[in-house]
Amino acid sequence: MDLNDFIKNFAEQFDETDPSEIRPDTAFHDLEEYSSLIALSIIAMIDEEYDVVLKGDDMRSAVTVEDLYNIVCSRV
Amino acid sequence: MAFLQVKNVEIKGIATCVPKQVKVAKKMPYFTEVEADNFTNVTGVVSSHVAPAEMTLSDLCQAASEKLLAESGWERESIDLIMFVSTSRDFYICPNTSNILQDKLGLRTECVALDLPFACSGYVYGLSVAGMMMQSGQIKRALLCVGEMTSKNQSHLDKTVWSLHGDAGSATLLEYNPKAKHPMQFNLGGDGSGWEAIICREMGVRNMTTEESLKYKKYEEGVERNATQCAMDGMSVFSFAITRPGQCIKGLCEHFEFDLTQIDFLLIHQANKMIDEKIRHKLKLAPEQVPYSMTYYGNTSSCTIPITMTSKIREQLSARENELVMCGFGSGLSWGSAHVFTDRIISLEPIELG
C-alpha cells in the first residue's frame, strides 16, 4: 500500500476541496467540506480499493489522513 | 454462515398496511438547507408513513391479515401458526404480541403463537423459522406478520433516523405442500460484536428505564433523543451494510448453486438508496432486477421486503412464477438471505389505515 495513492483516493471523495489541501498531516475532520456524507464515501472507497471494512470509531479516532492510512494498512 | 433448506412450504399470499398519515422527509426542522437537498438524493426517500399515537404495529398487521384471509378464502380455523416478527411489540417484555393477534384475529387456541424480535433482517428470519416448523407437515398453514413502527422508538428530533424511516406492517400466508416444486433456501448470519450499532440503550433489563432515561439530550446539531430511543451509529452501519449483505447473497448462490444474474428480482432491505446501489453494483445486477420502494415508504425495517413486493412487483407476483432472492440486514448485527420461488400468489395493494 502506498501513502500517496491513498491520499489521492482520499482527495477524490471531496468535490470542492483542492487536492493540494490533503496531506498526510491534514486533520481531515477540520476540512470545511468534511461531512458525514464524505465520511461514508471514504468508507466505501476504502472497502472498494483496499477491501478493508472500517467502523465508525475508526473514522472518529483518526485525526490525520496518515492516521487513517495506518489503520487501513494494519488490516490489509 | 448457516445454510438451511426448507422443502414442502410455499408462499401463497402477501398483504401490507401503512398508517394513512405521511411525513415529508426533507420538511423537518433539524435539517439545514443543504442537508435537506442532499437527503433525498442520498437516501432515495421522499416521504414515508407515520402512525398516530393510538396505533400499534399489531393493528397494521391485523388489517393486512384480515384482508389477506378474506382474499384467500382460508378459514381461520385452518391457521396452525401465527408468528409476529418485530421489535415494535405491543408490550416490550410480556405478553407476546402474537398471542394478542391470535385472539384479535379469532384464530384457534391450538394455533402456535410465536414472537421473534428481529429488526431489519426479520422477514428472512421469519420465513426461515416458519418454514422449518412447517416442513414436516404437522403445521399446514401459517400467518407470518412482519413489520416495524419505528416512529414509536425513534426521536422526531434526530435527523440521523427520523426522516429515513417509516411505519409498515405485513402479513404473509404460508402453506405446506408436499408437491412444492422448489425448496426455500437460506443463508443466515450475525455478528454480536456490533450490538451497539443500532440500539435502544435504556429499554429492557440490562439498563432499566429510569426518570433520567426519558430526558432528551442533544448530541450534536439536529440530533436530540432520550436514552430509550433508537440510536444508530450511521458510519458503522454503512460499512457493515455495503459489505456483509453482498457476501451473504454470494454465499447463498455458491452454496445452493444458482445463477444470481438469472433471477427475476433481488428484494433487498431498503436501508437507503446509496447502500442498496452499492450492493447492486457489487452483485452486477441490472436496475430492473432490483426494485426500490423506499421513495414513498422509507426504510420500514423488516417490512421493506413485503412493501417492495406489494408496491413494486405486485402484478408480476400475481401473474406468473418468479425466482426471487431476498436479503435483510440490520440491528444485532444480523443478516440473512433467501432464495424463494413464488407462483401466482395473492399480492394485494398496500392498505392505508386510520
XYZ file of C-alpha atoms in Angstrom:
430
model
C 0.000 0.000 0.000
C 1.233 3.425 -0.913
C 0.520 6.578 1.099
C 0.469 8.829 -1.972
C -2.107 6.627 -3.704
C -4.184 6.579 -0.543
C -4.093 10.375 -0.350
C -5.119 10.632 -3.992
C -8.070 8.281 -3.451
C -8.958 10.140 -0.264
C -8.913 13.528 -2.022
C -11.204 12.218 -4.787
C -14.049 11.885 -2.283
C -14.223 15.683 -1.986
C -15.880 17.921 -4.582
C -14.758 21.397 -3.592
C -11.630 20.827 -1.542
C -8.436 21.319 -3.532
C -6.406 18.078 -3.620
C -3.323 20.033 -2.524
C -5.062 20.598 0.806
C -4.983 16.854 1.519
C -1.605 15.981 3.008
C -0.504 13.197 5.362
C -0.763 15.524 8.360
C -4.107 17.090 7.382
C -6.607 16.911 10.247
C -9.408 15.896 7.908
C -12.297 16.401 10.358
C -11.467 20.118 10.280
C -11.771 20.477 6.491
C -14.691 22.732 5.691
C -16.265 20.289 3.233
C -15.932 17.247 5.512
C -19.359 15.857 6.476
C -20.953 12.566 7.429
C -21.661 12.019 3.741
C -17.980 12.468 2.799
C -17.128 10.060 5.632
C -19.389 7.431 4.031
C -17.717 7.969 0.651
C -14.322 7.440 2.293
C -15.542 4.226 3.976
C -16.879 2.990 0.620
C -13.613 3.910 -1.173
C -11.564 2.009 1.424
C -13.823 -1.026 1.055
C -13.559 -0.947 -2.752
C -9.861 -0.097 -3.110
C -8.355 -1.924 -0.129
C -11.050 -4.453 0.863
C -10.928 -3.152 4.436
C -14.115 -2.551 6.442
C -13.824 0.430 8.800
C -16.094 1.065 11.764
C -17.459 4.457 12.786
C -14.958 4.529 15.671
C -12.045 4.154 13.208
C -13.187 7.260 11.353
C -13.714 9.167 14.585
C -10.414 8.184 16.222
C -8.206 9.006 13.223
C -7.034 12.627 13.415
C -4.899 12.923 10.281
C -5.110 11.306 6.868
C -1.992 9.319 7.722
C -3.686 8.000 10.903
C -6.453 6.593 8.731
C -3.894 5.211 6.278
C -2.169 3.412 9.165
C -5.456 1.875 10.347
C -6.120 0.577 6.816
C -2.515 -0.728 6.499
C -2.872 -2.681 9.738
C -5.901 -4.555 8.335
C -4.898 -5.176 4.711
C -22.743 -18.750 7.748
C -25.625 -21.143 8.333
C -27.337 -22.655 5.326
C -30.870 -24.000 5.590
C -33.130 -25.643 3.065
C -36.878 -25.861 3.623
C -38.876 -28.259 1.485
C -42.630 -28.521 1.009
C -43.504 -24.962 2.036
C -44.777 -22.208 -0.261
C -45.709 -18.546 -0.016
C -49.368 -18.261 -1.046
C -50.116 -14.588 -0.476
C -48.906 -11.278 0.863
C -50.528 -8.022 2.037
C -49.172 -4.856 3.627
C -50.652 -1.979 5.603
C -49.361 1.514 6.426
C -50.821 4.365 8.502
C -52.568 6.972 6.331
C -50.567 9.932 7.672
C -47.477 10.908 5.637
C -44.296 12.668 6.753
C -42.267 14.502 4.112
C -38.609 13.669 4.652
C -36.962 16.988 3.858
C -39.518 19.199 5.617
C -38.017 18.656 9.028
C -36.737 21.500 11.219
C -33.499 19.692 12.091
C -32.122 19.869 8.541
C -30.026 22.711 7.198
C -30.961 23.708 3.633
C -28.010 21.764 2.190
C -28.811 18.676 4.253
C -32.453 18.753 3.146
C -31.371 18.967 -0.509
C -28.908 16.116 -0.139
C -31.202 13.880 1.849
C -33.405 12.510 -0.936
C -30.502 12.231 -3.394
C -28.560 10.055 -0.986
C -31.302 8.033 0.721
C -33.868 7.870 -2.086
C -36.603 8.721 0.439
C -39.168 11.420 -0.421
C -41.774 10.568 2.189
C -42.937 7.789 4.469
C -45.911 6.896 6.648
C -46.210 7.638 10.340
C -48.725 6.270 12.836
C -50.857 8.320 15.228
C -50.361 7.871 18.980
C -53.058 5.228 19.470
C -51.985 2.924 16.609
C -49.573 -0.011 17.003
C -47.845 -2.313 14.583
C -50.156 -5.172 15.532
C -53.054 -3.001 14.270
C -51.355 -2.752 10.850
C -50.611 -6.491 10.823
C -54.180 -7.264 11.852
C -55.598 -5.182 8.987
C -53.229 -6.813 6.488
C -54.113 -10.278 7.833
C -57.884 -9.670 7.702
C -57.687 -8.553 4.066
C -55.442 -11.425 3.077
C -57.588 -14.045 4.819
C -60.681 -12.633 3.108
C -58.993 -12.667 -0.336
C -57.610 -16.183 0.071
C -60.821 -17.685 1.410
C -58.827 -19.525 4.076
C -60.876 -20.461 7.129
C -59.455 -19.007 10.342
C -59.660 -22.473 11.905
C -57.144 -23.710 9.341
C -54.282 -21.499 10.637
C -51.857 -23.564 12.758
C -49.145 -20.955 13.369
C -49.110 -17.200 13.857
C -45.741 -15.528 14.048
C -45.095 -11.866 14.858
C -41.653 -10.679 13.770
C -40.868 -7.186 15.065
C -39.242 -5.140 17.782
C -42.406 -2.964 17.868
C -44.221 -5.278 20.242
C -47.436 -4.098 21.921
C -45.685 -4.706 25.271
C -41.923 -4.803 25.318
C -41.495 -7.504 27.976
C -44.720 -9.536 28.040
C -47.077 -10.826 26.807
C -46.108 -11.778 23.262
C -47.894 -9.791 20.572
C -48.554 -12.993 18.611
C -50.855 -14.094 21.454
C -52.770 -10.834 21.175
C -53.061 -11.234 17.394
C -54.246 -14.845 17.746
C -57.147 -13.584 19.853
C -57.939 -10.479 17.788
C -57.926 -12.446 14.545
C -60.121 -15.161 16.025
C -57.608 -17.956 15.420
C -57.877 -21.247 17.310
C -56.265 -21.599 20.745
C -54.446 -24.654 19.330
C -52.649 -22.326 16.939
C -48.951 -21.891 17.821
C -48.178 -18.231 18.617
C -44.584 -17.043 18.463
C -42.786 -13.665 18.613
C -39.400 -13.154 17.003
C -37.953 -9.773 17.989
C -35.870 -9.104 14.877
C -35.425 -5.706 13.256
C -34.383 -5.205 9.613
C -33.372 -8.826 8.961
C -36.760 -10.037 10.262
C -38.596 -11.057 7.102
C -35.949 -13.567 6.064
C -35.645 -14.936 9.611
C -39.414 -15.213 9.996
C -39.716 -17.062 6.711
C -36.938 -19.476 7.681
C -38.287 -20.241 11.172
C -41.890 -20.647 9.988
C -40.684 -22.795 7.084
C -38.639 -25.056 9.379
C -41.643 -25.503 11.698
C -43.911 -26.384 8.779
C -41.837 -28.596 6.538
C -42.670 -31.908 8.229
C -46.381 -31.300 7.602
C -47.868 -31.130 11.108
C -48.335 -27.389 10.723
C -50.065 -26.838 7.399
C -50.939 -23.170 7.312
C -49.174 -20.195 8.847
C -49.705 -16.466 9.064
C -46.422 -14.568 9.193
C -46.823 -10.990 10.464
C -43.738 -8.835 9.961
C -43.072 -5.113 10.250
C -41.977 -2.183 12.335
C -43.364 1.000 13.806
C -40.096 2.887 14.026
C -41.892 6.144 14.901
C -42.614 4.696 18.357
C -38.992 4.204 19.349
C -37.239 6.976 17.433
C -36.874 10.658 18.266
C -38.551 13.116 15.901
C -35.651 15.462 16.707
C -32.992 13.032 15.450
C -32.010 13.720 11.838
C -29.946 10.516 11.667
C -33.072 8.323 11.824
C -36.412 10.172 11.713
C -36.640 11.205 8.040
C -35.274 7.921 6.746
C -37.704 5.545 8.428
C -41.394 4.759 8.071
C -44.057 2.585 9.672
C -45.445 -0.513 7.932
C -46.842 -3.951 8.715
C -47.375 -7.058 6.599
C -48.977 -10.474 6.541
C -47.766 -13.468 4.509
C -49.635 -16.740 4.046
C -47.515 -19.884 4.042
C -48.745 -23.360 3.213
C -47.387 -26.879 3.470
C -47.367 -28.545 0.073
C -45.582 -31.906 -0.374
C -45.705 -31.293 -4.149
C -43.949 -27.911 -3.958
C -41.578 -27.656 -6.939
C -38.834 -25.623 -5.289
C -37.384 -25.588 -1.782
C -36.799 -22.294 0.053
C -33.094 -21.802 0.688
C -31.500 -19.604 3.319
C -28.154 -18.222 4.412
C -28.288 -16.699 7.896
C -25.606 -14.960 9.944
C -24.897 -12.436 12.651
C -22.142 -10.544 14.439
C -22.970 -9.600 18.018
C -19.771 -7.561 18.330
C -21.779 -4.881 16.535
C -24.561 -4.914 19.175
C -24.236 -1.178 19.838
C -24.550 -0.071 16.205
C -28.376 0.176 16.357
C -29.640 0.165 19.911
C -32.379 1.295 22.290
C -29.988 1.582 25.199
C -32.204 2.025 28.255
C -35.159 -0.117 27.294
C -35.088 -3.645 28.692
C -33.498 -5.253 31.720
C -29.768 -4.616 31.124
C -30.294 -0.889 31.649
C -33.696 -0.399 33.243
C -35.631 2.708 32.239
C -35.399 5.470 34.856
C -36.623 9.044 35.001
C -33.221 10.086 33.675
C -33.655 7.803 30.642
C -36.580 9.898 29.454
C -34.739 13.228 29.379
C -33.850 14.417 25.878
C -30.149 15.109 25.278
C -28.573 16.991 22.394
C -25.664 15.027 20.901
C -24.980 17.412 18.033
C -26.916 19.917 15.923
C -30.097 18.143 14.760
C -29.541 15.055 16.907
C -31.645 15.003 20.079
C -33.082 11.906 21.697
C -33.616 10.201 25.028
C -31.891 7.001 26.143
C -34.873 4.730 25.468
C -34.960 5.774 21.808
C -33.156 4.123 18.943
C -29.594 5.365 18.368
C -27.787 4.473 15.165
C -24.039 4.668 14.534
C -24.508 5.570 10.874
C -20.899 5.050 9.803
C -20.608 1.590 11.359
C -23.973 0.566 9.917
C -22.935 1.859 6.497
C -19.676 -0.088 6.378
C -21.486 -3.224 7.576
C -24.262 -2.738 5.027
C -22.044 -2.317 1.970
C -20.090 -5.499 2.761
C -21.995 -8.244 4.643
C -25.274 -8.415 2.671
C -23.415 -8.811 -0.630
C -21.231 -11.557 0.837
C -24.318 -13.248 2.299
C -26.056 -13.299 -1.105
C -22.933 -14.549 -2.893
C -22.607 -17.310 -0.278
C -26.240 -18.314 -0.859
C -25.694 -18.578 -4.630
C -22.482 -20.563 -4.301
C -23.824 -22.990 -1.712
C -27.089 -23.724 -3.499
C -25.549 -23.438 -6.975
C -27.802 -20.998 -8.785
C -27.008 -18.104 -11.086
C -27.862 -14.769 -9.497
C -27.983 -12.966 -12.839
C -30.893 -15.232 -13.909
C -33.257 -14.360 -11.048
C -36.319 -12.200 -11.634
C -35.875 -9.908 -8.638
C -33.497 -9.194 -5.792
C -35.651 -7.862 -2.952
C -33.154 -6.089 -0.803
C -33.822 -4.379 2.507
C -34.428 -0.693 1.724
C -31.679 0.571 4.041
C -31.128 3.616 1.866
C -30.525 4.087 -1.848
C -26.782 4.749 -1.571
C -26.248 1.469 0.309
C -28.557 -0.562 -1.916
C -26.969 0.756 -5.109
C -23.520 -0.225 -3.825
C -24.798 -3.736 -3.110
C -26.451 -3.935 -6.542
C -23.231 -2.861 -8.291
C -21.148 -5.385 -6.377
C -23.556 -8.142 -7.400
C -23.595 -6.882 -11.020
C -27.382 -6.863 -11.245
C -29.430 -4.717 -13.640
C -31.552 -1.887 -12.181
C -34.777 -3.596 -13.292
C -33.853 -6.664 -11.212
C -33.633 -4.645 -8.002
C -36.868 -2.708 -7.347
C -36.781 0.121 -4.790
C -39.778 1.044 -2.660
C -38.102 3.465 -0.253
C -39.199 6.543 -2.268
C -42.657 6.789 -0.690
C -42.351 4.331 2.192
C -38.841 4.969 3.547
C -36.917 2.335 5.430
C -39.632 0.312 7.160
C -37.160 -2.122 8.743
C -38.309 -5.757 8.365
C -41.283 -4.631 6.258
C -39.223 -3.304 3.345
C -39.245 -6.649 1.503
C -43.063 -7.080 1.778
C -43.579 -3.398 0.842
C -41.402 -3.801 -2.249
C -43.360 -6.927 -3.192
C -46.776 -5.275 -2.822
C -45.940 -1.818 -4.177
C -43.371 -2.503 -6.934
C -43.854 -6.053 -8.302
C -47.445 -6.820 -7.307
C -48.628 -7.639 -10.846
C -45.639 -9.861 -11.611
C -46.230 -11.804 -8.393
C -49.918 -12.345 -9.231
C -49.425 -13.192 -12.894
C -46.523 -15.652 -13.132
C -43.794 -17.664 -11.486
C -40.895 -15.639 -10.055
C -37.456 -16.589 -8.867
C -36.617 -14.242 -6.003
C -33.671 -13.555 -3.755
C -34.428 -11.643 -0.561
C -31.884 -10.093 1.770
C -32.395 -8.380 5.127
C -29.729 -6.879 7.386
C -29.601 -4.657 10.444
C -29.621 -4.451 14.240
C -27.856 -7.285 16.013
C -25.894 -7.133 13.849
C -27.935 -9.700 11.993
C -28.363 -10.606 8.340
C -29.953 -13.243 6.170
C -30.747 -14.019 2.558
C -33.297 -16.324 0.978
C -33.785 -17.941 -2.438
C -37.509 -18.396 -2.958
C -39.815 -19.201 -5.870
C -43.378 -17.906 -5.947
C -46.070 -18.957 -8.393
C -49.105 -16.718 -8.979
C -49.534 -15.689 -5.374
C -52.145 -13.340 -3.956
C -50.431 -9.957 -3.696
C -52.514 -7.018 -2.573
C -52.057 -3.308 -2.970
C -50.824 -1.678 0.281
C -53.746 -0.790 2.574
C -53.866 2.592 4.343
C -55.209 2.578 7.887
C -56.517 5.466 10.012
